[in-house]
Short mmCIF file of C-alpha atoms in Angstrom, two decimals:
data_model
loop_
_atom_site.label_atom_id
_atom_site.label_comp_id
_atom_site.label_asym_id
_atom_site.label_seq_id
_atom_site.Cartn_x
_atom_site.Cartn_y
_atom_site.Cartn_z
CA MET A 96 -1.03 -7.52 -20.13
CA SER A 97 1.43 -8.97 -17.66
CA HIS A 98 0.42 -9.67 -14.12
CA GLY A 99 1.20 -12.28 -11.51
CA PRO A 100 -0.51 -15.59 -10.76
CA ALA A 101 -4.30 -15.70 -11.04
CA THR A 102 -6.23 -14.48 -8.00
CA PRO A 103 -9.69 -16.11 -7.94
CA LEU A 104 -12.49 -14.27 -6.13
CA THR A 105 -15.96 -15.52 -5.13
CA ALA A 106 -19.14 -13.46 -4.73
CA THR A 107 -22.02 -14.78 -2.62
CA ALA A 108 -25.58 -13.48 -2.20
CA ALA A 109 -25.49 -10.19 -0.30
CA GLY A 110 -27.86 -8.31 1.96
CA PRO A 111 -28.99 -4.91 0.68
CA LEU A 112 -26.22 -2.73 -0.80
CA SER A 113 -26.32 0.78 0.62
CA GLY A 114 -24.18 3.88 0.95
CA THR A 115 -22.23 6.18 -1.33
CA ALA A 116 -19.87 4.83 -4.00
CA HIS A 117 -17.07 7.20 -5.08
CA VAL A 118 -15.88 5.64 -8.33
CA PRO A 119 -12.60 6.70 -9.98
CA GLY A 120 -12.23 9.65 -12.34
CA ASP A 121 -12.89 9.30 -16.06
CA LYS A 122 -9.87 7.94 -17.91
CA SER A 123 -10.54 9.68 -21.25
CA ILE A 124 -10.86 13.08 -19.60
CA SER A 125 -7.87 12.48 -17.29
CA HIS A 126 -5.48 11.87 -20.23
CA ARG A 127 -6.75 14.93 -22.10
CA SER A 128 -6.60 17.28 -19.11
CA LEU A 129 -2.87 16.53 -18.62
CA ILE A 130 -2.05 16.95 -22.31
CA LEU A 131 -4.02 20.17 -22.85
CA GLY A 132 -2.83 21.55 -19.51
CA ALA A 133 0.73 21.08 -20.80
CA MET A 134 -0.14 22.93 -24.04
CA ALA A 135 -1.73 25.92 -22.27
CA VAL A 136 0.26 28.88 -20.93
CA GLY A 137 0.20 28.99 -17.11
CA GLU A 138 -1.10 26.80 -14.31
CA THR A 139 -3.87 24.23 -14.81
CA ARG A 140 -5.24 22.57 -11.66
CA ILE A 141 -6.94 19.16 -11.89
CA THR A 142 -8.95 17.37 -9.18
CA GLY A 143 -10.41 13.88 -9.45
CA LEU A 144 -7.70 12.67 -11.86
CA LEU A 145 -7.79 8.89 -12.36
CA GLU A 146 -4.50 7.77 -10.80
CA GLY A 147 -4.31 4.51 -12.75
CA GLN A 148 -1.04 3.52 -14.43
CA ASP A 149 -2.18 4.60 -17.92
CA VAL A 150 -2.83 8.19 -16.84
CA LEU A 151 0.32 8.43 -14.70
CA ASP A 152 2.32 7.37 -17.79
CA THR A 153 0.77 10.27 -19.75
CA GLY A 154 1.70 12.68 -16.94
CA ARG A 155 5.29 11.43 -17.03
CA ALA A 156 5.34 11.92 -20.82
CA MET A 157 4.19 15.55 -20.53
CA ARG A 158 7.09 16.16 -18.11
CA ALA A 159 9.44 14.75 -20.75
CA PHE A 160 7.98 17.25 -23.25
CA GLY A 161 8.93 20.13 -20.91
CA ALA A 162 5.80 20.79 -18.84
CA THR A 163 5.80 20.69 -15.04
CA VAL A 164 3.37 18.08 -13.69
CA GLU A 165 3.16 17.75 -9.90
CA ARG A 166 0.75 16.39 -7.35
CA GLU A 167 -0.16 18.70 -4.46
CA GLY A 168 -2.41 16.84 -2.03
CA ASP A 169 -5.52 15.83 -4.01
CA THR A 170 -4.80 18.25 -6.85
CA TRP A 171 -2.57 17.78 -9.89
CA VAL A 172 -0.88 21.01 -10.99
CA VAL A 173 0.36 21.40 -14.57
CA HIS A 174 2.51 24.35 -15.70
CA GLY A 175 2.10 24.38 -19.46
CA VAL A 176 4.53 25.45 -22.15
CA GLY A 177 1.95 26.76 -24.66
CA VAL A 178 0.94 25.56 -28.12
CA GLY A 179 4.12 24.98 -30.12
CA GLY A 180 6.20 25.00 -26.94
CA LEU A 181 6.73 21.25 -26.46
CA MET A 182 10.41 20.28 -26.21
CA GLU A 183 12.22 17.30 -27.64
CA PRO A 184 12.29 14.54 -24.98
CA GLU A 185 15.73 13.30 -23.92
CA ASP A 186 14.64 9.66 -23.82
CA VAL A 187 12.11 7.18 -25.18
CA ILE A 188 8.49 7.84 -24.14
CA ASP A 189 7.06 4.68 -22.51
CA CYS A 190 3.23 4.64 -22.65
CA GLY A 191 2.85 1.36 -20.73
CA ASN A 192 -0.48 -0.30 -21.61
CA SER A 193 -2.23 2.83 -22.88
CA GLY A 194 -3.44 2.96 -26.48
CA THR A 195 -5.17 6.27 -25.75
CA GLY A 196 -2.04 7.77 -24.22
CA VAL A 197 0.32 6.90 -27.07
CA ARG A 198 -2.07 7.99 -29.84
CA LEU A 199 -2.89 11.34 -28.22
CA LEU A 200 0.79 12.05 -27.49
CA MET A 201 1.78 11.23 -31.08
CA GLY A 202 -0.82 13.74 -32.25
CA ALA A 203 0.28 16.49 -29.87
CA ALA A 204 3.95 16.19 -30.89
CA ALA A 205 3.45 15.52 -34.63
CA THR A 206 3.48 19.21 -35.61
CA HIS A 207 6.68 20.04 -33.71
CA GLY A 208 9.95 19.78 -35.64
CA PHE A 209 11.66 17.07 -33.59
CA ALA A 210 11.76 13.29 -33.31
CA VAL A 211 10.17 11.27 -30.51
CA THR A 212 10.47 7.52 -29.95
CA TYR A 213 7.49 5.77 -28.34
CA THR A 214 7.22 2.31 -26.80
CA GLY A 215 4.95 0.44 -24.40
CA ASP A 216 4.35 -2.91 -22.72
CA ALA A 217 4.09 -6.20 -24.64
CA SER A 218 0.37 -5.71 -25.30
CA LEU A 219 0.75 -2.14 -26.62
CA ARG A 220 3.72 -3.14 -28.81
CA LYS A 221 1.40 -5.56 -30.66
CA ARG A 222 -1.18 -2.90 -31.54
CA PRO A 223 -0.97 -1.24 -34.98
CA MET A 224 -0.36 2.50 -34.96
CA ALA A 225 -0.89 3.18 -38.68
CA ARG A 226 -4.47 4.30 -38.06
CA VAL A 227 -3.00 7.35 -36.31
CA THR A 228 0.34 7.79 -38.14
CA ASP A 229 -1.38 7.81 -41.58
CA PRO A 230 -3.40 10.98 -40.88
CA LEU A 231 -0.43 12.55 -39.02
CA ALA A 232 1.66 12.05 -42.21
CA LYS A 233 -0.68 14.51 -43.96
CA PHE A 234 0.65 17.25 -41.65
CA GLY A 235 4.20 16.29 -42.72
CA ALA A 236 5.14 13.93 -39.85
CA VAL A 237 7.15 10.80 -40.74
CA ALA A 238 6.85 7.52 -38.79
CA HIS A 239 9.53 4.82 -38.56
CA GLY A 240 8.26 1.75 -36.69
CA ARG A 241 8.49 -2.01 -36.64
CA SER A 242 6.74 -4.01 -39.35
CA GLY A 243 2.98 -3.53 -39.40
CA GLY A 244 3.40 -0.01 -38.03
CA ARG A 245 4.05 -1.22 -34.49
CA LEU A 246 5.94 0.18 -31.50
CA PRO A 247 8.71 0.95 -30.74
CA MET A 248 8.25 3.75 -33.26
CA THR A 249 9.99 7.04 -33.94
CA LEU A 250 7.78 9.86 -35.18
CA VAL A 251 9.64 12.74 -36.79
CA GLY A 252 7.42 15.80 -36.39
CA ALA A 253 6.69 18.28 -39.16
CA ALA A 254 8.87 21.42 -38.89
CA ASN A 255 6.52 23.26 -41.28
CA PRO A 256 3.15 21.57 -40.77
CA VAL A 257 0.28 22.14 -43.18
CA PRO A 258 -3.40 22.14 -42.24
CA VAL A 259 -5.25 18.89 -42.93
CA ARG A 260 -8.75 17.75 -43.86
CA TYR A 261 -9.22 14.12 -42.82
CA ALA A 262 -12.21 11.78 -42.98
CA THR A 263 -11.78 8.97 -40.43
CA PRO A 264 -12.13 5.58 -42.18
CA VAL A 265 -13.36 3.88 -38.98
CA PRO A 266 -15.07 5.55 -36.01
CA SER A 267 -12.30 6.28 -33.49
CA ALA A 268 -12.21 8.99 -30.85
CA GLN A 269 -8.47 8.35 -30.43
CA VAL A 270 -7.67 9.01 -34.10
CA LYS A 271 -9.94 12.08 -34.24
CA SER A 272 -8.32 13.44 -31.07
CA ALA A 273 -4.79 12.84 -32.36
CA VAL A 274 -5.55 14.81 -35.55
CA LEU A 275 -7.11 17.68 -33.58
CA LEU A 276 -4.15 17.83 -31.17
CA ALA A 277 -1.76 17.92 -34.14
CA GLY A 278 -3.89 20.69 -35.67
CA LEU A 279 -3.27 22.90 -32.63
CA ASN A 280 0.24 23.71 -33.88
CA ALA A 281 -0.58 23.79 -37.61
CA PRO A 282 -1.53 27.03 -39.40
CA GLY A 283 -5.05 27.56 -40.76
CA GLU A 284 -7.95 25.18 -40.21
CA THR A 285 -7.69 21.47 -39.45
CA VAL A 286 -10.89 19.58 -40.30
CA VAL A 287 -11.91 16.06 -39.22
CA VAL A 288 -15.00 14.41 -40.74
CA GLU A 289 -16.49 11.36 -39.03
CA ARG A 290 -19.28 9.35 -40.64
CA GLU A 291 -20.32 8.09 -37.23
CA ALA A 292 -20.05 10.37 -34.19
CA THR A 293 -17.62 9.16 -31.48
CA ARG A 294 -17.09 10.40 -27.92
CA ASP A 295 -16.46 14.14 -28.00
CA HIS A 296 -14.36 14.75 -24.88
CA SER A 297 -11.55 16.33 -26.94
CA GLU A 298 -13.80 18.85 -28.66
CA ARG A 299 -15.44 19.86 -25.37
CA MET A 300 -12.13 20.24 -23.58
CA LEU A 301 -10.44 22.12 -26.44
CA ALA A 302 -13.30 24.62 -26.36
CA GLY A 303 -12.98 24.82 -22.56
CA PHE A 304 -9.28 25.73 -22.90
CA GLY A 305 -10.19 28.49 -25.36
CA ALA A 306 -9.53 26.93 -28.77
CA GLU A 307 -11.73 28.01 -31.66
CA ILE A 308 -13.52 24.79 -32.61
CA ALA A 309 -16.83 24.27 -34.41
CA THR A 310 -18.88 21.16 -35.14
CA ARG A 311 -21.57 20.82 -37.80
CA ASP A 312 -23.51 17.99 -39.39
CA THR A 313 -22.97 17.62 -43.14
CA PRO A 314 -24.05 14.97 -45.71
CA GLU A 315 -20.58 13.39 -45.28
CA GLY A 316 -20.98 13.17 -41.52
CA ARG A 317 -19.99 15.25 -38.51
CA GLU A 318 -17.44 17.89 -39.47
CA ILE A 319 -15.15 19.31 -36.77
CA THR A 320 -13.10 22.41 -37.62
CA LEU A 321 -10.24 23.63 -35.42
CA VAL A 322 -8.43 26.94 -35.98
CA GLY A 323 -4.70 26.35 -35.49
CA ARG A 324 -2.20 28.16 -33.26
CA PRO A 325 -4.58 29.36 -30.54
CA GLU A 326 -3.32 30.50 -27.16
CA LEU A 327 -4.83 28.02 -24.73
CA ALA A 328 -5.77 29.45 -21.32
CA PRO A 329 -5.11 27.32 -18.21
CA GLN A 330 -8.15 25.78 -16.53
CA THR A 331 -9.34 24.44 -13.21
CA ILE A 332 -10.75 21.00 -14.02
CA ALA A 333 -12.85 18.70 -11.84
CA VAL A 334 -12.65 15.37 -13.70
CA PRO A 335 -16.09 13.72 -13.72
CA ARG A 336 -16.24 10.18 -12.33
CA ASP A 337 -16.11 7.40 -14.91
CA PRO A 338 -19.54 6.24 -16.15
CA SER A 339 -18.09 2.86 -17.18
CA SER A 340 -16.92 2.27 -13.59
CA ALA A 341 -20.20 3.62 -12.14
CA ALA A 342 -22.03 0.92 -14.12
CA PHE A 343 -20.96 -1.78 -11.66
CA PRO A 344 -22.27 -0.40 -8.32
CA VAL A 345 -25.36 0.94 -10.14
CA CYS A 346 -26.23 -2.41 -11.72
CA ALA A 347 -25.46 -4.38 -8.56
CA ALA A 348 -27.90 -2.15 -6.63
CA LEU A 349 -30.63 -2.78 -9.23
CA ILE A 350 -30.48 -6.58 -8.77
CA VAL A 351 -29.73 -7.01 -5.02
CA PRO A 352 -32.99 -6.86 -2.97
CA GLY A 353 -33.39 -3.82 -0.72
CA SER A 354 -30.43 -1.90 -2.16
CA ASP A 355 -30.17 1.91 -2.32
CA VAL A 356 -26.83 3.29 -3.58
CA LEU A 357 -25.71 6.84 -4.44
CA VAL A 358 -22.93 7.24 -7.04
CA PRO A 359 -21.95 10.95 -7.13
CA ASN A 360 -20.32 13.14 -9.82
CA ILE A 361 -20.81 10.80 -12.79
CA GLY A 362 -20.01 12.11 -16.26
CA LEU A 363 -23.16 11.81 -18.37
CA ASN A 364 -21.76 12.85 -21.74
CA PRO A 365 -24.38 11.57 -24.23
CA THR A 366 -21.64 9.71 -26.13
CA ARG A 367 -21.00 7.61 -23.01
CA ALA A 368 -24.31 7.35 -21.12
CA GLY A 369 -26.25 4.83 -23.21
CA LEU A 370 -26.33 2.23 -20.43
CA PHE A 371 -28.25 4.45 -18.01
CA GLU A 372 -30.81 5.29 -20.71
CA THR A 373 -31.22 1.56 -21.47
CA LEU A 374 -31.67 0.65 -17.78
CA ARG A 375 -34.41 3.25 -17.39
CA GLU A 376 -36.19 1.84 -20.48
CA MET A 377 -36.10 -1.58 -18.77
CA GLY A 378 -37.84 -0.08 -15.73
CA ALA A 379 -34.86 0.46 -13.44
CA ASP A 380 -35.32 2.75 -10.43
CA LEU A 381 -32.44 5.02 -11.44
CA ALA A 382 -32.51 8.76 -10.75
CA CYS A 383 -30.17 11.58 -11.88
CA GLU A 384 -29.90 14.05 -9.00
CA ASN A 385 -28.22 17.47 -8.97
CA PRO A 386 -27.50 17.71 -12.75
CA ARG A 387 -24.80 20.29 -13.59
CA GLU A 388 -21.91 21.02 -15.97
CA GLU A 389 -18.21 20.69 -15.09
CA GLY A 390 -15.34 21.33 -17.52
CA GLY A 391 -17.80 21.39 -20.43
CA GLU A 392 -19.16 17.96 -19.47
CA PRO A 393 -22.65 17.16 -18.12
CA VAL A 394 -22.45 15.60 -14.63
CA ALA A 395 -25.01 14.29 -12.11
CA ASP A 396 -25.33 12.10 -9.02
CA LEU A 397 -26.89 8.70 -9.79
CA ARG A 398 -29.17 7.01 -7.27
CA ALA A 399 -29.92 3.32 -7.95
CA ARG A 400 -32.44 1.25 -5.98
CA PHE A 401 -33.45 -2.41 -6.17
CA SER A 402 -35.74 -2.78 -9.20
CA PRO A 403 -37.81 -6.01 -9.13
CA ASP A 404 -40.03 -5.02 -12.10
CA MET A 405 -37.45 -4.70 -14.90
CA LYS A 406 -38.41 -6.02 -18.36
CA GLY A 407 -36.20 -7.20 -21.22
CA ILE A 408 -35.99 -4.81 -24.18
CA GLU A 409 -34.38 -4.57 -27.61
CA VAL A 410 -31.47 -2.16 -27.21
CA PRO A 411 -31.36 0.21 -30.24
CA PRO A 412 -28.24 -0.69 -32.31
CA ALA A 413 -27.55 3.05 -32.77
CA ARG A 414 -26.86 3.22 -29.03
CA ALA A 415 -24.04 0.68 -29.15
CA ALA A 416 -21.23 3.24 -29.54
CA SER A 417 -22.30 5.07 -26.36
CA MET A 418 -22.29 1.91 -24.19
CA ILE A 419 -19.99 -0.60 -25.88
CA ASP A 420 -18.06 -1.33 -22.66
CA GLU A 421 -21.29 -1.75 -20.67
CA TYR A 422 -22.88 -4.68 -22.51
CA PRO A 423 -21.24 -7.26 -20.21
CA ILE A 424 -22.82 -5.79 -17.05
CA LEU A 425 -26.08 -5.07 -18.93
CA SER A 426 -26.32 -8.78 -19.74
CA VAL A 427 -26.16 -9.54 -15.99
CA VAL A 428 -29.05 -7.12 -15.34
CA ALA A 429 -30.94 -8.67 -18.29
CA ALA A 430 -30.68 -12.07 -16.58
CA HIS A 431 -32.58 -10.58 -13.60
CA ALA A 432 -35.33 -8.98 -15.72
CA GLU A 433 -38.53 -10.57 -17.08
CA GLY A 434 -38.41 -11.47 -20.78
CA THR A 435 -35.64 -11.33 -23.38
CA THR A 436 -33.08 -8.55 -23.86
CA VAL A 437 -31.76 -8.26 -27.43
CA MET A 438 -28.42 -6.56 -28.20
CA ARG A 439 -27.56 -5.95 -31.89
CA GLY A 440 -24.83 -4.13 -33.81
CA VAL A 441 -22.20 -5.10 -31.26
CA ALA A 442 -19.53 -6.80 -33.41
CA GLU A 443 -16.90 -4.57 -31.75
CA LEU A 444 -17.39 -6.58 -28.53
CA ARG A 445 -15.66 -9.51 -30.23
CA VAL A 446 -12.38 -7.57 -30.58
CA LYS A 447 -12.04 -5.95 -27.12
CA GLU A 448 -9.57 -7.19 -24.44
CA CYS A 449 -11.17 -10.56 -25.27
CA ASP A 450 -14.24 -11.71 -27.24
CA ARG A 451 -16.67 -10.28 -24.70
CA ILE A 452 -19.81 -11.83 -26.25
CA ASP A 453 -18.23 -15.28 -26.11
CA ALA A 454 -16.90 -14.82 -22.57
CA MET A 455 -20.19 -13.46 -21.16
CA ALA A 456 -22.36 -15.98 -23.00
CA ALA A 457 -20.26 -18.91 -21.75
CA GLY A 458 -20.26 -17.64 -18.16
CA LEU A 459 -23.99 -16.86 -18.10
CA ARG A 460 -24.82 -20.32 -19.53
CA ASP A 461 -22.67 -21.90 -16.81
CA CYS A 462 -24.73 -19.90 -14.28
CA GLY A 463 -28.01 -21.31 -15.66
CA VAL A 464 -29.05 -18.48 -18.00
CA THR A 465 -30.15 -19.02 -21.63
CA VAL A 466 -28.09 -16.96 -24.13
CA ARG A 467 -28.18 -17.00 -27.94
CA ASP A 468 -25.50 -15.23 -29.99
CA GLY A 469 -24.32 -14.48 -33.53
CA ALA A 470 -21.54 -12.51 -35.20
CA ASP A 471 -22.81 -9.07 -34.13
CA TRP A 472 -25.74 -9.80 -31.80
CA TRP A 473 -26.68 -11.68 -28.64
CA GLU A 474 -29.76 -12.06 -26.50
CA VAL A 475 -30.32 -13.03 -22.88
CA ASP A 476 -33.48 -14.65 -21.51
CA GLY A 477 -34.33 -13.07 -18.18
CA ARG A 478 -35.14 -15.24 -15.17
CA GLY A 479 -36.68 -12.48 -13.07
CA PRO A 480 -35.43 -11.11 -9.72
CA GLY A 481 -33.30 -13.65 -7.85
CA GLY A 482 -33.76 -16.18 -10.66
CA MET A 483 -30.11 -16.76 -11.59
CA PRO A 484 -28.92 -20.17 -10.30
CA GLY A 485 -25.19 -19.25 -10.31
CA GLY A 486 -22.82 -21.80 -8.81
CA ALA A 487 -20.17 -21.60 -11.56
CA THR A 488 -16.49 -20.70 -11.84
CA VAL A 489 -16.17 -18.32 -14.78
CA ALA A 490 -13.11 -17.74 -16.99
CA VAL A 491 -12.55 -13.98 -17.40
CA HIS A 492 -9.83 -14.16 -20.13
CA LEU A 493 -7.76 -11.36 -18.48
CA ASP A 494 -10.69 -8.97 -19.06
CA HIS A 495 -11.45 -6.56 -16.21
CA ARG A 496 -15.07 -5.93 -17.26
CA ILE A 497 -15.93 -9.64 -17.50
CA ALA A 498 -14.51 -10.16 -13.98
CA MET A 499 -16.46 -7.28 -12.42
CA SER A 500 -19.69 -8.26 -14.22
CA PHE A 501 -19.71 -11.79 -12.80
CA LEU A 502 -18.75 -10.61 -9.30
CA CYS A 503 -21.82 -8.33 -9.37
CA ALA A 504 -23.92 -11.25 -10.66
CA GLY A 505 -22.83 -13.40 -7.70
CA LEU A 506 -24.26 -10.86 -5.23
CA ALA A 507 -27.79 -11.68 -6.46
CA ALA A 508 -27.42 -15.34 -7.54
CA GLN A 509 -28.81 -18.39 -5.71
CA ALA A 510 -25.35 -20.00 -5.41
CA PRO A 511 -21.90 -18.33 -5.26
CA ILE A 512 -20.13 -17.30 -8.48
CA THR A 513 -16.33 -17.42 -8.69
CA VAL A 514 -14.17 -15.57 -11.24
CA ASN A 515 -10.95 -17.41 -12.03
CA ASP A 516 -8.86 -14.22 -11.89
CA ALA A 517 -9.73 -10.84 -10.34
CA GLY A 518 -6.23 -9.44 -11.03
CA PRO A 519 -7.10 -7.56 -14.27
CA ILE A 520 -9.64 -5.35 -12.43
CA ALA A 521 -6.73 -3.16 -11.29
CA THR A 522 -6.20 -1.76 -14.82
CA SER A 523 -9.39 0.31 -14.77
CA PHE A 524 -10.88 0.16 -11.26
CA PRO A 525 -8.21 -0.55 -8.63
CA VAL A 526 -10.60 0.30 -5.74
CA PHE A 527 -13.47 -1.91 -7.03
CA ARG A 528 -13.29 -4.48 -4.24
CA ASP A 529 -12.94 -1.97 -1.39
CA LEU A 530 -15.76 0.18 -2.79
CA MET A 531 -18.13 -2.78 -3.20
CA ASP A 532 -17.20 -4.18 0.23
CA ALA A 533 -18.10 -0.81 1.79
CA LEU A 534 -21.57 -1.00 0.21
CA GLY A 535 -22.10 -4.46 1.72
CA ALA A 536 -20.86 -6.81 -1.01
CA THR A 537 -19.77 -10.30 0.05
CA PHE A 538 -16.55 -11.26 -1.79
CA ARG A 539 -14.09 -13.82 -0.53
#
């Protein structure tokens, strides 16, 4: 990721956090609503779209494929071209930093008989695309990329696609979604089998747009069957707010004395909500108010209050997939609980934007907290409410979640905590600082 010189930020102990925190829209659902809106016939209206660079790049790509994508006030309006109606873009499709964007777009276009060239920023051009182009080849699409299957890459779509049955070798919602999107314009039934269930936003949204899609559990794993060539009906979508972003104001409220914070409209899809379940098991005062369903997704308002009686727990390894991005902020809460919190089955944390176990463990130790870690596990010894000494400057390794986790920690620590670079926060949560300031956070 390229950004300018480092911008350090310091968090000092805050008075009670209070108020309402409107976190950004969910990124996964934002990408998918633009893509499926473009493949429906008629006008799809989207509110709450995450207007981060990744999602805006996907919107620009759908325009290049022939859909109309416009912003009217707070609503994004997409005039779709129908399944099979995508047009050959006149230029290269630049997906910026977005791995989700490029993989979903490759899937959507793979069963149309034209060639598309994809590229991205320096970080995206390093990431291998074979995990998505291999299954797309089964439909008849042909990929020509740089060595190692990297961008820039030209994908020549299948003019006469065949239906595919594909078992995902590694759990990946992006790969599953790419295959399903390709299956939309293939005849017959496209089937994806996943040994381990991954986030199911694509299946829910495809059903919402009127596709015939069925999921069943088999001895091989979860089997998802999509009937090809449906006519998708346009939708009005209210994008739920991102649970991974909600984690930060929620967790800060739990550890800062006297806090009471409301975080409305949070998506509580079970494949994403593991953190909130874990916090409640620890004894957090965390309530789900006004539960409802929007766009096929469960949504509720979260109310978090200061929780001085939290206890360390062993987080079930089976829950890791539904909260993988939330372990950094969970470890901060664990430091303010009584007893030890054990996190196992989390090897994936070592290959995120940085080695998140290493980065969090080093920073927490510098702040006076005892942490033990191994290849796929780590544990944090709690020091009770207000027991974190703090006083360190922490290296965030260009990782937005590490930066936000330590800034929240500083609000409840005995001495200020500085992150060496708050710049990366903009990739996922550009309004983080303003939102936290409005609740009463003390950053400088």
